[in-house]
JSON list of C-alpha atoms in Angstrom, two decimals:
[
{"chain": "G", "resi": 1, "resn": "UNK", "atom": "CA", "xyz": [87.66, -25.12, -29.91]},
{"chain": "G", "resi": 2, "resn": "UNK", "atom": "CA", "xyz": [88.37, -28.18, -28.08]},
{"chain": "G", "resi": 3, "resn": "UNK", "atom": "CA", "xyz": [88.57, -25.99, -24.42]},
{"chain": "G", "resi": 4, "resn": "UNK", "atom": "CA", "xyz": [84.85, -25.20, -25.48]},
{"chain": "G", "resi": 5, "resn": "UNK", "atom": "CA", "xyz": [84.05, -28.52, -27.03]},
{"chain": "G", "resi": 6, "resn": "UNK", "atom": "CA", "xyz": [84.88, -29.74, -23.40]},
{"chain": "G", "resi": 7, "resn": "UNK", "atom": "CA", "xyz": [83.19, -27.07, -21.15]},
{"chain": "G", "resi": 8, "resn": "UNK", "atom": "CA", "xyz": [80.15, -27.78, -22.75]},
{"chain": "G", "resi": 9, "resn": "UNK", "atom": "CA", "xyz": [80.61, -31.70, -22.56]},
{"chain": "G", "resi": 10, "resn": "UNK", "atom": "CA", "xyz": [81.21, -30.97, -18.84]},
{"chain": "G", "resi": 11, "resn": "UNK", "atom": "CA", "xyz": [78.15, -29.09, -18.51]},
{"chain": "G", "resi": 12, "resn": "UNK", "atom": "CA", "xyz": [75.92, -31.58, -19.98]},
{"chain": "G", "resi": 13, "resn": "UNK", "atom": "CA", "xyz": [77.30, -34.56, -18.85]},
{"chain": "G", "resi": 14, "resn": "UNK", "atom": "CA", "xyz": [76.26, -32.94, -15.01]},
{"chain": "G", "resi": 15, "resn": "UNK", "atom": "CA", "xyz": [73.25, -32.06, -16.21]},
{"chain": "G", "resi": 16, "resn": "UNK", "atom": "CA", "xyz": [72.18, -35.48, -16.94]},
{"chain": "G", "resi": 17, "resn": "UNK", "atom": "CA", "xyz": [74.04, -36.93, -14.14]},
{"chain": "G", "resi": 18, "resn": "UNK", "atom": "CA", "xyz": [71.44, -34.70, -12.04]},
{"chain": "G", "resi": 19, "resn": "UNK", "atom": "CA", "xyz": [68.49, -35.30, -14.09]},
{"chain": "G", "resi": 20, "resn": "UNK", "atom": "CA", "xyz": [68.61, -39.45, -14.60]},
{"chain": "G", "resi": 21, "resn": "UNK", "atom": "CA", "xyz": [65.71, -40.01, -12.46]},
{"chain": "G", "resi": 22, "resn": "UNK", "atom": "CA", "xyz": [63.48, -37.09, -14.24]},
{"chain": "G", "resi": 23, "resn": "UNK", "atom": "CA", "xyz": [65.09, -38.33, -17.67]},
{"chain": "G", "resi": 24, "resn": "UNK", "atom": "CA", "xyz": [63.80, -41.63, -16.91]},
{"chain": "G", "resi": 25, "resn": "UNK", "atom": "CA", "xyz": [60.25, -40.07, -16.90]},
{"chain": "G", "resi": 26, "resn": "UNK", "atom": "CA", "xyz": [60.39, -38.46, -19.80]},
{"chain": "G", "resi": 27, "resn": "UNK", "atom": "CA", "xyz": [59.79, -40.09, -23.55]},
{"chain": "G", "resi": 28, "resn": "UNK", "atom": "CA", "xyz": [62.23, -37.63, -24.86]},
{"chain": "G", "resi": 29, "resn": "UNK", "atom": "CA", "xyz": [65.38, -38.07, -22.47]},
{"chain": "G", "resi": 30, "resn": "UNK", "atom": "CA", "xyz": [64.25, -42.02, -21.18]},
{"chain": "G", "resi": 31, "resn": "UNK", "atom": "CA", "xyz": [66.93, -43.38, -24.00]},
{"chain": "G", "resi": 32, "resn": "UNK", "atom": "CA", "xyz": [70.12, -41.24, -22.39]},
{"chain": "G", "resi": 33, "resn": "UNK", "atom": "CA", "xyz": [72.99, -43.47, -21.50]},
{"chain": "G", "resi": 34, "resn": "UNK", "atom": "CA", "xyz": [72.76, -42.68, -17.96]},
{"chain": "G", "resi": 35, "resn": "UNK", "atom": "CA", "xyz": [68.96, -43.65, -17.94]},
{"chain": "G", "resi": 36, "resn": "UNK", "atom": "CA", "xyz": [69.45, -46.77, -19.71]},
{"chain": "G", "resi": 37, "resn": "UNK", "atom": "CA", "xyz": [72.49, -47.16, -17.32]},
{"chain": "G", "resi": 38, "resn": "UNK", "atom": "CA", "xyz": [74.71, -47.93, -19.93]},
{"chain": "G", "resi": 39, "resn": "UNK", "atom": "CA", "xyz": [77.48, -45.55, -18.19]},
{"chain": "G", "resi": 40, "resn": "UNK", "atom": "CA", "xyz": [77.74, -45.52, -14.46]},
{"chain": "G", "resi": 41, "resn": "UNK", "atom": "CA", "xyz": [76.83, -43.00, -12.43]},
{"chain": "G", "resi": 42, "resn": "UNK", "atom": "CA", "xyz": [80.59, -42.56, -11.32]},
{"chain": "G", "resi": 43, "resn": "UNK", "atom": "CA", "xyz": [82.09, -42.59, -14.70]},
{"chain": "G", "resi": 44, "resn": "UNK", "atom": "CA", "xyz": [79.74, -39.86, -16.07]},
{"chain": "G", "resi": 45, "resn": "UNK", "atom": "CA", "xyz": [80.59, -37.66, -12.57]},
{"chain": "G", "resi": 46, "resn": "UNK", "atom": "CA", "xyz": [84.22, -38.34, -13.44]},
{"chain": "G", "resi": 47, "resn": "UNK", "atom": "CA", "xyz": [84.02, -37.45, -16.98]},
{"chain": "G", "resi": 48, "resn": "UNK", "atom": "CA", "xyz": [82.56, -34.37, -16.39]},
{"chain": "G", "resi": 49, "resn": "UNK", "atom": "CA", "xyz": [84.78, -33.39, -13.77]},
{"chain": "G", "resi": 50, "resn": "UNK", "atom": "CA", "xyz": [87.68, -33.87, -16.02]},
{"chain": "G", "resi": 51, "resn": "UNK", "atom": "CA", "xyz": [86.27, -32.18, -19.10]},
{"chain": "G", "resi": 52, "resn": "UNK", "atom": "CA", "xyz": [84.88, -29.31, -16.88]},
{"chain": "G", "resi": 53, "resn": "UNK", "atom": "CA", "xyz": [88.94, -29.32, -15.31]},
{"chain": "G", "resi": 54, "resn": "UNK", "atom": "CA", "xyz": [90.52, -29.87, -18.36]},
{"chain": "G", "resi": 55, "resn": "UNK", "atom": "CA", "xyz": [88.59, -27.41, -20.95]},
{"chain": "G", "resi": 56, "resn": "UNK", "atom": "CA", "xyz": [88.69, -24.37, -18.72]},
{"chain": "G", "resi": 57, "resn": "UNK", "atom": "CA", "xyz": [92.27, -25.38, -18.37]},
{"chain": "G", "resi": 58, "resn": "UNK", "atom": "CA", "xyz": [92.87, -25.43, -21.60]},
{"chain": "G", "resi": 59, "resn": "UNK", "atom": "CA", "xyz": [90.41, -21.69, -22.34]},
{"chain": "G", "resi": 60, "resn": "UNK", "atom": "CA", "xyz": [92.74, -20.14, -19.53]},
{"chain": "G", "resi": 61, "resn": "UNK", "atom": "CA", "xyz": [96.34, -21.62, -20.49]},
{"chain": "G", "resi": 62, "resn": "UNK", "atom": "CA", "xyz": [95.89, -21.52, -24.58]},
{"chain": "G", "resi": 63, "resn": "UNK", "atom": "CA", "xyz": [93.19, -18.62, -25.38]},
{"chain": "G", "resi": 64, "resn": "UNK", "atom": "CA", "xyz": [93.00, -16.08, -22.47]},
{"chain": "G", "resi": 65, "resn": "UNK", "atom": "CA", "xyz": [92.05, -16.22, -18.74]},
{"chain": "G", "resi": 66, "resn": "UNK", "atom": "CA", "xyz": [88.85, -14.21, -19.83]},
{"chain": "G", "resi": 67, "resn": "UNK", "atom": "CA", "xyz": [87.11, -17.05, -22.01]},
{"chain": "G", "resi": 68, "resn": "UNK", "atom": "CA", "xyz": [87.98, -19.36, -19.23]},
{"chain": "G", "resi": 69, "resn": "UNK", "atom": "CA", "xyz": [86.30, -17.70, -16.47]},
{"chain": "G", "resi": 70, "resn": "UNK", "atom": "CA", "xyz": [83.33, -17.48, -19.46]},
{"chain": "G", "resi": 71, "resn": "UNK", "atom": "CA", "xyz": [83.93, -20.98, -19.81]},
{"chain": "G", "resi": 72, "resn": "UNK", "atom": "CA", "xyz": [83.61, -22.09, -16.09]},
{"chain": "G", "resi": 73, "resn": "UNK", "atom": "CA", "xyz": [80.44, -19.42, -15.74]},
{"chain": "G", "resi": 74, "resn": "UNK", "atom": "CA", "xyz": [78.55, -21.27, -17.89]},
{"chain": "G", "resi": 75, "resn": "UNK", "atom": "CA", "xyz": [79.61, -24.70, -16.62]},
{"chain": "G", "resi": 76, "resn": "UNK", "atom": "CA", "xyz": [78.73, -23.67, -13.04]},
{"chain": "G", "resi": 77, "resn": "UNK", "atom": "CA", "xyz": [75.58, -21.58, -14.51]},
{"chain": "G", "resi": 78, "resn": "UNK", "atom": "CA", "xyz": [73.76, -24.27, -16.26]},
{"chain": "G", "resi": 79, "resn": "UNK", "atom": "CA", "xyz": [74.75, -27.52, -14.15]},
{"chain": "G", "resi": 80, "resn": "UNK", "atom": "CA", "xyz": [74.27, -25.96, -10.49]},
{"chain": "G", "resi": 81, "resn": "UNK", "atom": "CA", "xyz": [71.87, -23.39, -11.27]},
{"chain": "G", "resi": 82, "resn": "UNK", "atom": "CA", "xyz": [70.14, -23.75, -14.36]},
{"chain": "G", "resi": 83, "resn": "UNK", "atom": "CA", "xyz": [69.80, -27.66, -14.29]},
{"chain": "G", "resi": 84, "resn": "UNK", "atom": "CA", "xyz": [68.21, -27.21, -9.99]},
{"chain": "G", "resi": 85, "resn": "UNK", "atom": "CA", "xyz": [66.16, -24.52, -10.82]},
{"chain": "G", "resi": 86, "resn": "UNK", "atom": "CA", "xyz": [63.93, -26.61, -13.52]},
{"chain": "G", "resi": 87, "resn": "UNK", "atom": "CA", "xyz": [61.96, -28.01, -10.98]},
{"chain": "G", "resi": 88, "resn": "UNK", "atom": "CA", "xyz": [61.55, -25.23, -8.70]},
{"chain": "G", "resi": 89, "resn": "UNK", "atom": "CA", "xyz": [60.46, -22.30, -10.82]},
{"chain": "G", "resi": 90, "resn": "UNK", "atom": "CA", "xyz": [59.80, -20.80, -14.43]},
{"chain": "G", "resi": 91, "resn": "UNK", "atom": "CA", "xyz": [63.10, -18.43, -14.11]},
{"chain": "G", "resi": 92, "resn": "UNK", "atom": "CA", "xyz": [65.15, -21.59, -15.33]},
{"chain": "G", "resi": 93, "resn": "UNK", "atom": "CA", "xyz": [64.25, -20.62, -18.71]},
{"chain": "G", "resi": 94, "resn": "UNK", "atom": "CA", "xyz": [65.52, -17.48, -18.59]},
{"chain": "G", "resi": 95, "resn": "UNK", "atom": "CA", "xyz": [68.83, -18.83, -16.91]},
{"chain": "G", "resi": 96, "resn": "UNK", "atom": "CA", "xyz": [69.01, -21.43, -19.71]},
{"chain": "G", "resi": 97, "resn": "UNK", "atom": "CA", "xyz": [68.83, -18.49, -22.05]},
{"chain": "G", "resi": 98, "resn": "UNK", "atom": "CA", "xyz": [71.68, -16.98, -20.29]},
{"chain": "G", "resi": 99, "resn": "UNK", "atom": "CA", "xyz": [73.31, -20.29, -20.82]},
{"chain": "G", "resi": 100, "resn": "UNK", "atom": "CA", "xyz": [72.61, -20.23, -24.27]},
{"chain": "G", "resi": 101, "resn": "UNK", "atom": "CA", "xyz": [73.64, -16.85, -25.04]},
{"chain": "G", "resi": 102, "resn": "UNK", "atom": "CA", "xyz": [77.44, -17.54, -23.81]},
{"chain": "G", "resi": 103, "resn": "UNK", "atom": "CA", "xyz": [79.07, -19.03, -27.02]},
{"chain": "G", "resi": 104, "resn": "UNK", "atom": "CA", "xyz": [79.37, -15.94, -28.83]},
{"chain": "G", "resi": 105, "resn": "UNK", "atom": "CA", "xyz": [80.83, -14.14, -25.83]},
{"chain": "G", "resi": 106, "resn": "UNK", "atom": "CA", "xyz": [83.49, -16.61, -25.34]},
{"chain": "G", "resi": 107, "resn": "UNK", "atom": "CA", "xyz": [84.12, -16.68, -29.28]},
{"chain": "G", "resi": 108, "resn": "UNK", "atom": "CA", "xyz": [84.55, -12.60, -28.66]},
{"chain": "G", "resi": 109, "resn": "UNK", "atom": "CA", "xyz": [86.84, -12.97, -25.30]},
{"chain": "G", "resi": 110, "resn": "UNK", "atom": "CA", "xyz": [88.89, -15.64, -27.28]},
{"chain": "G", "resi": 111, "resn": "UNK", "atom": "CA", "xyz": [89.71, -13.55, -30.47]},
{"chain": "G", "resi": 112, "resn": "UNK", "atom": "CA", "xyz": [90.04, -10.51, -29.39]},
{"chain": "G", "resi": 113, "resn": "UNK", "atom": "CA", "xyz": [90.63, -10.51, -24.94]},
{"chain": "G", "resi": 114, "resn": "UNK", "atom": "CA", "xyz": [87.68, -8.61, -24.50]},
{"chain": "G", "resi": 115, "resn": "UNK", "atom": "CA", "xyz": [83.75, -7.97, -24.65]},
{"chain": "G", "resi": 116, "resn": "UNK", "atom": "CA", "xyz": [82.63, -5.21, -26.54]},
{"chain": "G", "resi": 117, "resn": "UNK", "atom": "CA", "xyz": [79.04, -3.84, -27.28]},
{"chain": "G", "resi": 118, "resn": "UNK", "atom": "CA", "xyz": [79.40, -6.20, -30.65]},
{"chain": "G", "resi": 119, "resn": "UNK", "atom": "CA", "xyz": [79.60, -9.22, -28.52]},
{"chain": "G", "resi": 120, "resn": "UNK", "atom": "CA", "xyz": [76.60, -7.91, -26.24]},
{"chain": "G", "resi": 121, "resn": "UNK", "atom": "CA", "xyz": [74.67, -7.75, -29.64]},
{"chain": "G", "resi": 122, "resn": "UNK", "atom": "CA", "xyz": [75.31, -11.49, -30.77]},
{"chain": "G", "resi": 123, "resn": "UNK", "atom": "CA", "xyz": [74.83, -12.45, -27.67]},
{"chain": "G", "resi": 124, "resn": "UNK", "atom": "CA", "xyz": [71.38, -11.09, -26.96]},
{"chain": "G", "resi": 125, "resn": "UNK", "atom": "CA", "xyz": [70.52, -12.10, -30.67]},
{"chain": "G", "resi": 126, "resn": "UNK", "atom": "CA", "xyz": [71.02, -16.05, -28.81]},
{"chain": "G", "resi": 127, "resn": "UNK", "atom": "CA", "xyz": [69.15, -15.02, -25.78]},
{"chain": "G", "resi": 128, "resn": "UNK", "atom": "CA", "xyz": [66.26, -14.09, -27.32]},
{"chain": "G", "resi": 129, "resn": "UNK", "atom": "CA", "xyz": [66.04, -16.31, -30.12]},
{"chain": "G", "resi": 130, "resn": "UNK", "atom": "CA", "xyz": [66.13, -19.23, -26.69]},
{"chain": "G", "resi": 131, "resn": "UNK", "atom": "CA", "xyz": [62.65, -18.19, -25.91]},
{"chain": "G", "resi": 132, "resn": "UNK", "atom": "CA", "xyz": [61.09, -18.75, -29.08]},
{"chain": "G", "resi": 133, "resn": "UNK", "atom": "CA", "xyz": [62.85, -21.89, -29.85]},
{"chain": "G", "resi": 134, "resn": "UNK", "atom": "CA", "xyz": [62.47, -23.45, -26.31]},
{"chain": "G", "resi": 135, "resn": "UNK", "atom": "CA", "xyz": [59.07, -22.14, -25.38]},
{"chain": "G", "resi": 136, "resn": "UNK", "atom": "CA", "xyz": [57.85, -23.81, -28.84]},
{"chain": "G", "resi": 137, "resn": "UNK", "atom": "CA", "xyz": [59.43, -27.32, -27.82]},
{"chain": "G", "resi": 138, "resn": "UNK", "atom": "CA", "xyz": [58.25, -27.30, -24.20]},
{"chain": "G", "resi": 139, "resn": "UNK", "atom": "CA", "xyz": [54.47, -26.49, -25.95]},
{"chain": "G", "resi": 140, "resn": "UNK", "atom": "CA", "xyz": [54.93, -29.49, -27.62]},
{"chain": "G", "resi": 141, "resn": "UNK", "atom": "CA", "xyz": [56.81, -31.85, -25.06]},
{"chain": "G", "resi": 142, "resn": "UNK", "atom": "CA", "xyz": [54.05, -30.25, -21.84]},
{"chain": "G", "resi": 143, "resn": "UNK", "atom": "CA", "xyz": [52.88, -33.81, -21.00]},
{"chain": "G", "resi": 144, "resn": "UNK", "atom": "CA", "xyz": [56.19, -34.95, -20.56]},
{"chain": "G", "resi": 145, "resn": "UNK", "atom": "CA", "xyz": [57.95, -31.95, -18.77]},
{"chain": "G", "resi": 146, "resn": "UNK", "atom": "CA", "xyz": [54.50, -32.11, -16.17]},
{"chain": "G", "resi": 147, "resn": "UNK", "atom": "CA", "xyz": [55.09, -35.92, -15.64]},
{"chain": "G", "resi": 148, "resn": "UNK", "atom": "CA", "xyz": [58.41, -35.27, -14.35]},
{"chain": "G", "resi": 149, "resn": "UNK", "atom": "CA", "xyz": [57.97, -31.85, -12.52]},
{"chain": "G", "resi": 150, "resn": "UNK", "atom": "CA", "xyz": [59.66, -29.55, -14.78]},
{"chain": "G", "resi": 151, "resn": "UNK", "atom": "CA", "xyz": [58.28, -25.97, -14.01]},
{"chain": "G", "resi": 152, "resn": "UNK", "atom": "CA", "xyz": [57.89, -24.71, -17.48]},
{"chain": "G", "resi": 153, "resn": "UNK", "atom": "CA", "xyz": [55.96, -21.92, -18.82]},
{"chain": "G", "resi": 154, "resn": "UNK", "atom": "CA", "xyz": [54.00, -24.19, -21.01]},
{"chain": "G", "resi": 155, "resn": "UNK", "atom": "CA", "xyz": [52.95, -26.26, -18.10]},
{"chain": "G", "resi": 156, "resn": "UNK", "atom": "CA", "xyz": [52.83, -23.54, -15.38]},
{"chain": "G", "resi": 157, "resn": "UNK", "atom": "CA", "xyz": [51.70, -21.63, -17.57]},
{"chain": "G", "resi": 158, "resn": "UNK", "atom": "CA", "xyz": [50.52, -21.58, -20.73]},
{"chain": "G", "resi": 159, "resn": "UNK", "atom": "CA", "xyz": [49.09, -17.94, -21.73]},
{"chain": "G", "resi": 160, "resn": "UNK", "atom": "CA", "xyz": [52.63, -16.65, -20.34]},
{"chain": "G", "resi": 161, "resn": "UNK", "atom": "CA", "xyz": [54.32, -19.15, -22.24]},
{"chain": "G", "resi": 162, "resn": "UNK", "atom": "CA", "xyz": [53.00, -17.43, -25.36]},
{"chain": "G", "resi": 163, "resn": "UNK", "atom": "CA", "xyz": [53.67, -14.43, -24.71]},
{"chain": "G", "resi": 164, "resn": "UNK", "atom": "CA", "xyz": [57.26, -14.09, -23.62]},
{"chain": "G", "resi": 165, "resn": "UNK", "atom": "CA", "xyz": [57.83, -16.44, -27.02]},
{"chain": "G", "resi": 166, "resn": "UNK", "atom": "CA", "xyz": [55.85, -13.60, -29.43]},
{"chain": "G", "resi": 167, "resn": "UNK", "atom": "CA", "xyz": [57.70, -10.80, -26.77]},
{"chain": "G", "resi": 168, "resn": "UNK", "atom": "CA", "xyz": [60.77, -12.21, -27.48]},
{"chain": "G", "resi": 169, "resn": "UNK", "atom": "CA", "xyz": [60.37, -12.54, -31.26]},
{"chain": "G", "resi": 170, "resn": "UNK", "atom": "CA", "xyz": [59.37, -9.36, -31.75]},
{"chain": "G", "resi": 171, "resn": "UNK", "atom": "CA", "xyz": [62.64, -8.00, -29.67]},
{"chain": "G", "resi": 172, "resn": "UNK", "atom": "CA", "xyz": [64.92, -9.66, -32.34]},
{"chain": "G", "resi": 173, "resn": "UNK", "atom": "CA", "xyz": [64.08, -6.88, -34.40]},
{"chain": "G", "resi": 174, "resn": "UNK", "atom": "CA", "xyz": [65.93, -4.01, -32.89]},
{"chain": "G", "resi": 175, "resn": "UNK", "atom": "CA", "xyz": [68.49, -6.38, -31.42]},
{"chain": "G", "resi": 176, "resn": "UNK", "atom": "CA", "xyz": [69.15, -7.35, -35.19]},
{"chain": "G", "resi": 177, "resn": "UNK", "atom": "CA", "xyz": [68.84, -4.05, -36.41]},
{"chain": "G", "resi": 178, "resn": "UNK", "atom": "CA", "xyz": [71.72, -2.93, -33.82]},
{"chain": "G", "resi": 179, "resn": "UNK", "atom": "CA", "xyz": [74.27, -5.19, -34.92]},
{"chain": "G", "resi": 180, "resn": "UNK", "atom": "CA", "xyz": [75.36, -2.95, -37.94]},
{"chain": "G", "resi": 181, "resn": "UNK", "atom": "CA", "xyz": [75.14, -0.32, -35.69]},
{"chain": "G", "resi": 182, "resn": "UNK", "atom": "CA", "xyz": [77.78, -1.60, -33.49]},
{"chain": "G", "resi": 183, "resn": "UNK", "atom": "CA", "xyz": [79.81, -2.82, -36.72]},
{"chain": "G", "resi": 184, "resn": "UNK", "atom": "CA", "xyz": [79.21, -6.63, -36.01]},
{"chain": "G", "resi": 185, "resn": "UNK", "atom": "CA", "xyz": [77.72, -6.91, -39.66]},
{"chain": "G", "resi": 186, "resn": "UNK", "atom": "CA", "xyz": [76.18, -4.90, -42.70]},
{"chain": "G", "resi": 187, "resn": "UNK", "atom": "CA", "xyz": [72.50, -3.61, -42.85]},
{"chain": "G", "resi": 188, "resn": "UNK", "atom": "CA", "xyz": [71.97, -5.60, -45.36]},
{"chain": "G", "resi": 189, "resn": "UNK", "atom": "CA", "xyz": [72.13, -7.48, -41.77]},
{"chain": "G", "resi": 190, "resn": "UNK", "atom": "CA", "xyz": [69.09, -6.11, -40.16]},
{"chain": "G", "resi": 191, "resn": "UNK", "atom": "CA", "xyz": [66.95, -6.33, -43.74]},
{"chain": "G", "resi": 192, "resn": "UNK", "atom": "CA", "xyz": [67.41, -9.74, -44.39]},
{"chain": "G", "resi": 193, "resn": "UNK", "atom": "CA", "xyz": [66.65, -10.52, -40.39]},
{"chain": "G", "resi": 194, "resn": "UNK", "atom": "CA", "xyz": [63.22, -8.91, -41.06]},
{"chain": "G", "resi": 195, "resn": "UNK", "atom": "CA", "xyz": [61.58, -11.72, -42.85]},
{"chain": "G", "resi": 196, "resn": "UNK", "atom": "CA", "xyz": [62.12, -14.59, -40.40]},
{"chain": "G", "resi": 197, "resn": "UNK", "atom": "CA", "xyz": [61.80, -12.38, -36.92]}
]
């Protein structure tokens, strides 16, 4: 837990390193500690150098060298790729959702050394489940996200932007109804999925 708890502190802490002068832009990000300068510049690099040093340390020495390399992935994934690519094109979201869709495949690597189908399934159930959730708060947060050139889908565009979130939704149905199939969880599973997908 606490390799994890400080991969992902690493990988945000860059990521707003990167982003202080599009933060600063932005109503929802303008209050960040690093916008409102409240932290340094150097002390939030060194911070999450260390935690990015010190958790995948910690995933390689004390779980296995598989969730550490996981671990590291999605540092490097979302703080030199995913965090970049927002203001260059609309394929950040689908890197985020990469991103996003890690945690259960280091929680699989870490309890049992390896990634199985199972952990494929819980993992796509968190990628696709990004592009509803995100594509519904970048609707809503447009203004903002064009003010500080963010390439979004709801500012690039919008008709795309609702589709890949219905296209997306609708996929969670099969990917739900495959966990029992892979023995991740019951079918009672997959029914009680059907209501909110």
């Amino acid at each position: 837990t606490s390799g994890t708890a400080l991969c992902s502190a690493a990988a945000n802490t860059i990521n707003q390193w990167i982003e202080v002068p599009y933060d600063s832009q932005m109503a929802r990000t303008r209050n960040r500690v690093l916008v409102r300068q409240l932290i340094s510049s150097h002390h939030a690099a060194l911070f999450g150098l260390t935690t990015a040093s010190v958790g995948t340390l910690l995933l390689w020495h004390m779980v296995n060298p598989l969730t550490a390399t996981l671990g590291l992935a999605n540092i490097l994934l979302y703080a030199v790729v995913y965090t970049p690519l927002k203001r260059m094109s609309i394929v950040n979201t689908w890197v985020g959702s990469l991103v996003g869709a890690m945690p259960p495949l280091m929680g699989w690597s870490a309890c049992t050394g390896t990634l199985e189908p199972g952990a494929m399934i819980l993992a796509a159930i968190l990628y696709a489940w990004q592009f509803a959730h995100f594509n519904a708060l970048s609707w809503s947060l447009r203004a903002d996200y064009s003010r500080a050139g963010y390439r979004m889908m709801a500012v690039t565009d919008p008709a795309l932007c609702k589709r890949v979130a219905l296209r997306y939704s609708m996929a969670m149905v099969p990917i739900c109804a495959l966990a029992p199939v892979f023995g991740v969880t019951t079918w009672w599973f997959a029914l009680d999925s059907l209501p909110p997908n």
